[in-house]
Short mmCIF file of C-alpha atoms and ligand atoms in Angstrom, two decimals:
data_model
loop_
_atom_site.label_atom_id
_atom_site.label_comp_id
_atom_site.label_asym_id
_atom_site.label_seq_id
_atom_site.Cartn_x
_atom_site.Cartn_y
_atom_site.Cartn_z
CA UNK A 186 -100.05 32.84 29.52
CA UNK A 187 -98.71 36.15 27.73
CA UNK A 188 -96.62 34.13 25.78
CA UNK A 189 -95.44 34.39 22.48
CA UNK A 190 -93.19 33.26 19.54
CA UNK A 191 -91.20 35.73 18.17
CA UNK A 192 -90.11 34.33 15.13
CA UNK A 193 -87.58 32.40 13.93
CA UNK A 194 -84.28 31.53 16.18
CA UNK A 195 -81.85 29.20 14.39
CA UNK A 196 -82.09 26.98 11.75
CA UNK A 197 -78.99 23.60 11.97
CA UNK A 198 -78.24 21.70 8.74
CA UNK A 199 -75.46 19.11 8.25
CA UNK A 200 -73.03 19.86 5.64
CA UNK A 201 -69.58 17.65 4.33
CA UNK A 202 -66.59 19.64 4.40
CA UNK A 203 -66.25 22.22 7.21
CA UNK A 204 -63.95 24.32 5.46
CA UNK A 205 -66.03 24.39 1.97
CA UNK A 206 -69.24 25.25 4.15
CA UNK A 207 -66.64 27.86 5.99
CA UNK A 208 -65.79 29.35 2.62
CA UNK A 209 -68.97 29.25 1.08
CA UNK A 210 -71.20 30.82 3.47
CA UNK A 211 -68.66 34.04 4.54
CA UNK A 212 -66.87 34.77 1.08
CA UNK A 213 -69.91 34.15 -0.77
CA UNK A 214 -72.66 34.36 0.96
CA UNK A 215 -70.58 37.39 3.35
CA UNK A 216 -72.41 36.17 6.74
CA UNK A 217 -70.42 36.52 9.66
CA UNK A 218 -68.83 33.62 11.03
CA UNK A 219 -70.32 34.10 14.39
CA UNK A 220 -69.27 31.01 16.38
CA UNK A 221 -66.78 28.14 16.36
CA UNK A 222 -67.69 25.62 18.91
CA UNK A 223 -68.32 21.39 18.96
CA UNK A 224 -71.47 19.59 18.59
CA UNK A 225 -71.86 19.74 22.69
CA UNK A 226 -73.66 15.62 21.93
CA UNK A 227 -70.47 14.69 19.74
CA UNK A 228 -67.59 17.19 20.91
CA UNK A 229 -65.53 16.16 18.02
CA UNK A 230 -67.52 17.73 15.31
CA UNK A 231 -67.05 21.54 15.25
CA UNK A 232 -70.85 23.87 15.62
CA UNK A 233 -70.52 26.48 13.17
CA UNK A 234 -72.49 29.72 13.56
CA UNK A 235 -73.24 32.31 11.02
CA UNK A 236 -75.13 34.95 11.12
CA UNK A 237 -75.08 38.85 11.13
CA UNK A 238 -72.61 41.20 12.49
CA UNK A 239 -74.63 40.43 16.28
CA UNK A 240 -75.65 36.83 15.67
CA UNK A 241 -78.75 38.07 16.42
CA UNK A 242 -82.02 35.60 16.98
CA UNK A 243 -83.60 35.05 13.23
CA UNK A 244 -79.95 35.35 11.47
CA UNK A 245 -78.19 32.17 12.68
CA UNK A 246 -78.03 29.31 9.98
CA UNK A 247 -75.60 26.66 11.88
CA UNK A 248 -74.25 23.28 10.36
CA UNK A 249 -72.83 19.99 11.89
CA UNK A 250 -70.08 19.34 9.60
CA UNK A 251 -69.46 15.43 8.90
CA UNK A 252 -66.64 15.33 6.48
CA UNK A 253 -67.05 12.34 4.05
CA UNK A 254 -70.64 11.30 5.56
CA UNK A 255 -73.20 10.59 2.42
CA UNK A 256 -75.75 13.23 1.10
CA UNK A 257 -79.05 13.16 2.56
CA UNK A 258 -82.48 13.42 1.11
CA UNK A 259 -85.05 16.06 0.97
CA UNK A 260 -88.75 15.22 1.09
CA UNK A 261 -91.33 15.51 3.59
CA UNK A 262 -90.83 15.94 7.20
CA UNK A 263 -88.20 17.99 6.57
CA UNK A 264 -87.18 22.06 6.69
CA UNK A 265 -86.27 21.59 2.85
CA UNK A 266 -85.56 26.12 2.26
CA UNK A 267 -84.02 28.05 4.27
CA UNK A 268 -84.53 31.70 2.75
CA UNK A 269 -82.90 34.71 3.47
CA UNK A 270 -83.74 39.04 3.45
CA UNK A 271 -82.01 40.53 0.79
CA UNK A 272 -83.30 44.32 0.35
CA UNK A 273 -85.43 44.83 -2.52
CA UNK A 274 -82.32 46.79 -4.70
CA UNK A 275 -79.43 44.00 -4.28
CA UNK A 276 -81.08 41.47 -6.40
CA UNK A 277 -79.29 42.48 -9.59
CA UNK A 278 -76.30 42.73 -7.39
CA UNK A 279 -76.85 39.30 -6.21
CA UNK A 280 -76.92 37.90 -9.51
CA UNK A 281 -74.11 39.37 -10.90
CA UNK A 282 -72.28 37.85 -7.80
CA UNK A 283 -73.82 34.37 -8.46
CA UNK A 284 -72.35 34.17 -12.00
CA UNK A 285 -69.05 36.00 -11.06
CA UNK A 286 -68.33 33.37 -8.71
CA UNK A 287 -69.92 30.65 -10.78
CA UNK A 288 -72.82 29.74 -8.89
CA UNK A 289 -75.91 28.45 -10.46
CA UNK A 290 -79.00 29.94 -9.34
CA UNK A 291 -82.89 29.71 -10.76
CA UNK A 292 -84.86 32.33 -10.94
CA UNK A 293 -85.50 35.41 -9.98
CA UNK A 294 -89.04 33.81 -9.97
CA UNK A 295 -92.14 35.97 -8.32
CA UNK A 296 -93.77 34.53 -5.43
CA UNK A 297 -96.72 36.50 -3.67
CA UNK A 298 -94.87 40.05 -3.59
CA UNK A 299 -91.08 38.94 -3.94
CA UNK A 300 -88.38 38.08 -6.39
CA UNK A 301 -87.05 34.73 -5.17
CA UNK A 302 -83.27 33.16 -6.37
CA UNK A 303 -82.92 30.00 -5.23
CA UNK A 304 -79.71 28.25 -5.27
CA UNK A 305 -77.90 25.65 -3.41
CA UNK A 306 -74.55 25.70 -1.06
CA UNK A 307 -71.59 22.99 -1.72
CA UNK A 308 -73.61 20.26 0.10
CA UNK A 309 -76.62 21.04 -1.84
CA UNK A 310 -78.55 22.44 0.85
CA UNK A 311 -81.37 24.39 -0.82
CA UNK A 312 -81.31 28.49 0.06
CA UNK A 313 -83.12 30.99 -1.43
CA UNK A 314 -82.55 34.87 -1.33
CA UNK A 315 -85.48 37.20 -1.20
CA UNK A 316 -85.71 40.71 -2.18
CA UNK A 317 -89.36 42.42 -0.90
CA UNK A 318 -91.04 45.09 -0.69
CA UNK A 319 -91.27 44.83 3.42
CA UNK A 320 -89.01 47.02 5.28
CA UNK A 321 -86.14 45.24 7.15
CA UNK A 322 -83.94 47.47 9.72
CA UNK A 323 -81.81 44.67 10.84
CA UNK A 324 -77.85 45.17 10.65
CA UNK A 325 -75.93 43.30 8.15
CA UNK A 326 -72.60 41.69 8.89
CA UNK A 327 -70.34 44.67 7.54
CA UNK A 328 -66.57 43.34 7.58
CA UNK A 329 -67.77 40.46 4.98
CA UNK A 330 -67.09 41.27 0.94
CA UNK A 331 -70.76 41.83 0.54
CA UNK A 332 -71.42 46.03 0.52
CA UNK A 333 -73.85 46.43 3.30
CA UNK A 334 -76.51 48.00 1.08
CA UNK A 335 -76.45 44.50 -0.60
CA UNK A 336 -75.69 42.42 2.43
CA UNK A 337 -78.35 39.78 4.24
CA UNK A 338 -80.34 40.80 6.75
CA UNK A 339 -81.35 37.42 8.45
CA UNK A 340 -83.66 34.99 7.46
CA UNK A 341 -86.85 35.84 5.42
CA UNK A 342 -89.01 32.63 5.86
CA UNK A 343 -88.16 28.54 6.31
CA UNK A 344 -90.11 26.53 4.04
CA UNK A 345 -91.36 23.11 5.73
CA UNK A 346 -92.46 19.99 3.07
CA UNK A 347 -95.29 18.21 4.98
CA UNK A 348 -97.37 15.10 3.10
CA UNK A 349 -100.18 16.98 4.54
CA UNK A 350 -100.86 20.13 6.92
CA UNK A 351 -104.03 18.87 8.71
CA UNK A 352 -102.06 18.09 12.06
CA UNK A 353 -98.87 20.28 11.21
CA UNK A 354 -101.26 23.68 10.68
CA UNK A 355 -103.43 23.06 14.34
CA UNK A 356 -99.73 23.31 16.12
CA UNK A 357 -98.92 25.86 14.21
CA UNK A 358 -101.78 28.34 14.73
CA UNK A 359 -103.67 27.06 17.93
CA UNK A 360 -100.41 26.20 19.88
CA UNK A 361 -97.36 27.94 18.86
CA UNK A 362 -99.22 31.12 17.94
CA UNK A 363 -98.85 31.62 13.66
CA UNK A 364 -101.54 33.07 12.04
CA UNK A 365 -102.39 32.02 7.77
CA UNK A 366 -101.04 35.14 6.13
CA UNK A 367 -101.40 34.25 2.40
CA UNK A 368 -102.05 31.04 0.25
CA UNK A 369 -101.54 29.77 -2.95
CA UNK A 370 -101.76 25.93 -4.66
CA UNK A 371 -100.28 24.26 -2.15
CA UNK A 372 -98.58 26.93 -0.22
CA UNK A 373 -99.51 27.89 3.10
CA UNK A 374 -97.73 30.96 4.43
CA UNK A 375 -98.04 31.43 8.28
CA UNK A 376 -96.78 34.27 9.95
CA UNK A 377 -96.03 34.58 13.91
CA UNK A 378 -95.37 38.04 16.32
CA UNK A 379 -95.10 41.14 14.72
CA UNK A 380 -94.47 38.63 10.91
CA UNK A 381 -92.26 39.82 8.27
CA UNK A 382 -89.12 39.27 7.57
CA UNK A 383 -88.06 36.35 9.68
CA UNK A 384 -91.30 35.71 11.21
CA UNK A 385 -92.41 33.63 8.52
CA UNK A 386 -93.49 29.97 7.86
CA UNK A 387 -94.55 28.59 4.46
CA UNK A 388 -95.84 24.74 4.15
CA UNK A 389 -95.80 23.09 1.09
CA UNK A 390 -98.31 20.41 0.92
CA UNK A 391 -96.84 17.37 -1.04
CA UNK A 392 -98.51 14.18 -0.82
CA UNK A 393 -97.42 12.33 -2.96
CA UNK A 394 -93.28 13.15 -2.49
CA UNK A 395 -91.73 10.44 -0.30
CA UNK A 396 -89.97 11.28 3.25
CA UNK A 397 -86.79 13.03 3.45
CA UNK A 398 -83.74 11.39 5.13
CA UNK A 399 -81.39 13.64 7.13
CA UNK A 400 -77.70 13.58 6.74
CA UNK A 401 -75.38 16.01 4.82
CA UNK A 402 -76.64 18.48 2.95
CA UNK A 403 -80.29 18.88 4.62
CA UNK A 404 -82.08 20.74 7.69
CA UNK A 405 -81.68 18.86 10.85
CA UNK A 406 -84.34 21.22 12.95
CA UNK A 407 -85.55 24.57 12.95
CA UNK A 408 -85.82 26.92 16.44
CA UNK A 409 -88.24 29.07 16.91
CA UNK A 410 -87.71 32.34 19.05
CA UNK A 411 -88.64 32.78 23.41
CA UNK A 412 -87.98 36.05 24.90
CA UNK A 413 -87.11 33.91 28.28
CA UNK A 414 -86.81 30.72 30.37
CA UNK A 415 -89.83 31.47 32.39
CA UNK A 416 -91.72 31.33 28.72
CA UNK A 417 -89.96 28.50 27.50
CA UNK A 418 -91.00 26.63 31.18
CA UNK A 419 -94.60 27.34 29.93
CA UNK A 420 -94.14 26.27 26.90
CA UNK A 421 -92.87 22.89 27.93
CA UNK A 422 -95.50 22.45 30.04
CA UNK A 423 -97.78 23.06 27.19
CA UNK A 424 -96.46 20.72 24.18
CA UNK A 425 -96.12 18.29 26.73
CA UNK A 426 -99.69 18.30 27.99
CA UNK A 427 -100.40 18.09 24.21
CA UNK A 428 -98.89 14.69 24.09
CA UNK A 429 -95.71 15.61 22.19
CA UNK A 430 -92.55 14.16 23.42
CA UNK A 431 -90.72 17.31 24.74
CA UNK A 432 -87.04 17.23 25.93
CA UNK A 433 -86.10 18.94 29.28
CA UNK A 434 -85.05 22.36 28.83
CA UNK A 435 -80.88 22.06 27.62
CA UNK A 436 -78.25 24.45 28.42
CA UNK A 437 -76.85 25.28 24.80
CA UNK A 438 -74.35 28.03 26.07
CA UNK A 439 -75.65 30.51 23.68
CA UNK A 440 -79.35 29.84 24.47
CA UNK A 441 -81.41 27.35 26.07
CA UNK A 442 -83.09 24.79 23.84
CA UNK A 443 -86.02 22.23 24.36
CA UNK A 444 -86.87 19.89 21.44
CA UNK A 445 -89.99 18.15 20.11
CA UNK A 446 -91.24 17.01 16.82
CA UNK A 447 -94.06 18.12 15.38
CA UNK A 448 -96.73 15.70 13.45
CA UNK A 449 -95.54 15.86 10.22
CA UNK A 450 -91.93 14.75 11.03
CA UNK A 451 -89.99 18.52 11.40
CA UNK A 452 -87.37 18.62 14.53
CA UNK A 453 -88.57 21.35 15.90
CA UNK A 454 -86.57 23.41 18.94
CA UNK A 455 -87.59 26.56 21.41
CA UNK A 456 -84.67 28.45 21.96
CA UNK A 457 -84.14 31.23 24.51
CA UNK A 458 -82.96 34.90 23.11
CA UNK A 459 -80.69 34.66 25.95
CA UNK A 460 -77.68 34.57 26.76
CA UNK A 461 -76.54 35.08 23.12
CA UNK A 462 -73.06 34.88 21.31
CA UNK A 463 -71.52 37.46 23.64
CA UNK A 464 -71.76 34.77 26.40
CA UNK A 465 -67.55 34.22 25.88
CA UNK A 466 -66.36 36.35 23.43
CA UNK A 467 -66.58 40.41 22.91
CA UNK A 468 -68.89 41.23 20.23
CA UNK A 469 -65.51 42.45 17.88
CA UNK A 470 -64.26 38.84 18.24
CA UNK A 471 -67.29 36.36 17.38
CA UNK A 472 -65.80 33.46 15.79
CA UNK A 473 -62.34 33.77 15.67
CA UNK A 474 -61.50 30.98 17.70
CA UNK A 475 -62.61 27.54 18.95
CA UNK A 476 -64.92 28.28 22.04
CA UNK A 477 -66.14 25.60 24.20
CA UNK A 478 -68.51 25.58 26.94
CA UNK A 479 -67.13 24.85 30.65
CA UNK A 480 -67.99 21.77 30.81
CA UNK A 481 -66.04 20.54 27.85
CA UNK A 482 -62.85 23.15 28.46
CA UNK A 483 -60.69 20.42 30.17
CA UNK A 484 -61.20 18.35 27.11
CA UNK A 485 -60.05 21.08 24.57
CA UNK A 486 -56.25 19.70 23.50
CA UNK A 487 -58.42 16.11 22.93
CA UNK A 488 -60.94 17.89 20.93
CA UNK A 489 -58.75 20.30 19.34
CA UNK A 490 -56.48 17.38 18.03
CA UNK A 491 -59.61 15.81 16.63
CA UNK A 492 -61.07 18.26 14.99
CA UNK A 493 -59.74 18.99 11.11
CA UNK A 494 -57.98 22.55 10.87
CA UNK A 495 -59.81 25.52 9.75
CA UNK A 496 -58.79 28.46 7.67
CA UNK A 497 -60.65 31.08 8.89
CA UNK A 498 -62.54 34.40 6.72
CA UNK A 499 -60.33 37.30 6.28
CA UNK A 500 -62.47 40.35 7.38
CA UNK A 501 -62.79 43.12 4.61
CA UNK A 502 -62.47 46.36 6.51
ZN1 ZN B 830 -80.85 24.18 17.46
#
């Protein structure tokens, strides 16, 4: 065995507009836009990548963009927060940026030790920011208009709605490896490796709210974190064995993916560390231009005329 999750990967929404989800998450947000590639299943929607200045594992929030598709739903079965690391100190900064640029926002509120604003992007995907007490050493995008000392560090935790957690928590802790950190009402916080900042699961238990329905504007899956394809082989094995519907292990470019869903409804994925972002482009040029994998490159003038132009982020030196 010697297996373990190390937190969380990637988390994939759908959003409308590319080029409002474009502007949105790098002027405002200031997360590096980290990859431009094509839905590899549908190569004429673009894969947008953000993330921090590496793309590292645990920073990646990527979207499907379907211009002029309807809104989805959230509810149960569903990754309905995706939360981010902001350090303890940039909360009032945050603010103040939230009502410069005329985003509304709730909160702060307190929730266990942290100061929570939660706010929504163009498509009405629901994010939070996080400022805690817990130390967090990863590196910021720093070319964004964010000041570093302000800037996201990755994700902080992904909040799941489940109708109930009675199947969803066994997979959690006696498969995948997440222990219960904290509770409260009908919050379950589980936390997986080392936990912390990006190593962190909370489960709402809501019962009585009805199913979500995927399209734009909502979480499409969640990946959790492998070290390497040798783990991910055992973990295959193992979710299969379970009686979970596992997909063969998928060559994603960037990482290697297998899928499953877990009992309450959530896509969930098991992505490889490996090979990373760096893969085709040098670290200084992430995302600067349409990258597609070789299997799709002698399709690129087809996909590039189908694909809507994009105005790209200006980098703030
Ligand atoms: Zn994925």
């Amino acid at each position: 065995m010697g297996k373990e999750i190390l937190g969380i990967h990637h988390v994939t929404a759908i959003a409308g507009d590319p080029q409002k989800n474009v502007d949105f998450y790098t002027d405002i947000l200031g997360l590096r836009l980290v990859k431009i590639t094509v839905n590899f299943d549908d190569p004429e929607t673009y894969h947008l990548y953000y993330g921090n200045e590496f793309g590292s594992p645990g920073s990646i929030l990527t979207f499907f963009p379907w211009p002029g598709a309807p809104r989805g739903r959230r509810g149960t079965g569903q990754l309905t927060v995706t939360s981010f690391s902001i350090p303890e100190r940039a909360l009032g900064y945050w603010i103040e940026r939230f009502k410069t640029h005329d985003i509304s926002f709730e909160g702060p509120i307190t929730r266990f030790d942290e100061e929570v604003l939660i706010f929504f992007d163009p498509d009405g995907l629901k994010l939070e920011l996080i400022a805690h007490p817990g130390s967090d050493v990863r590196k910021p995008w720093k070319e964004g208009p964010v000041p570093p000392e302000y800037a996201i560090r990755g994700f902080y935790s992904v909040t799941l709605s489940e109708q109930g957690n009675e199947r969803t928590a066994p997979l959690l802790t006696e498969t995948l490896g997440f222990r219960l950190d904290q509770e409260v009402e009908n919050r379950f916080r589980y936390k997986v490796g080392a936990g912390g900042a990006g190593a962190l699961v909370d489960v709402l238990c809501l019962p009585d709210v009805p199913r979500g329905l995927v399209a734009v504007g909502t979480v499409h899956h969640v990946a959790w974190r492998t070290p390497n394809d040798e783990e991910q082989k055992t973990w295959c094995q193992e979710i299969s064995k379970l009686g979970y519907n596992v997909t063969p292990v998928l060559d994603r470019h960037y990482f290697h993916s297998i899928y499953f869903r877990e009992p309450g409804g959530v896509l969930f994925e098991i992505a490889t560390d490996p090979p990373g972002f760096t893969v085709d482009e040098p670290q200084e040029e992430l995302g600067t231009r349409l990258r597609l994998p070789p299997w799709l490159e002698s399709r690129r003038a087809q996909i590039e005329q189908a694909l809507p132009p994009l105005r790209l982020p200006v980098m703030v030196k």
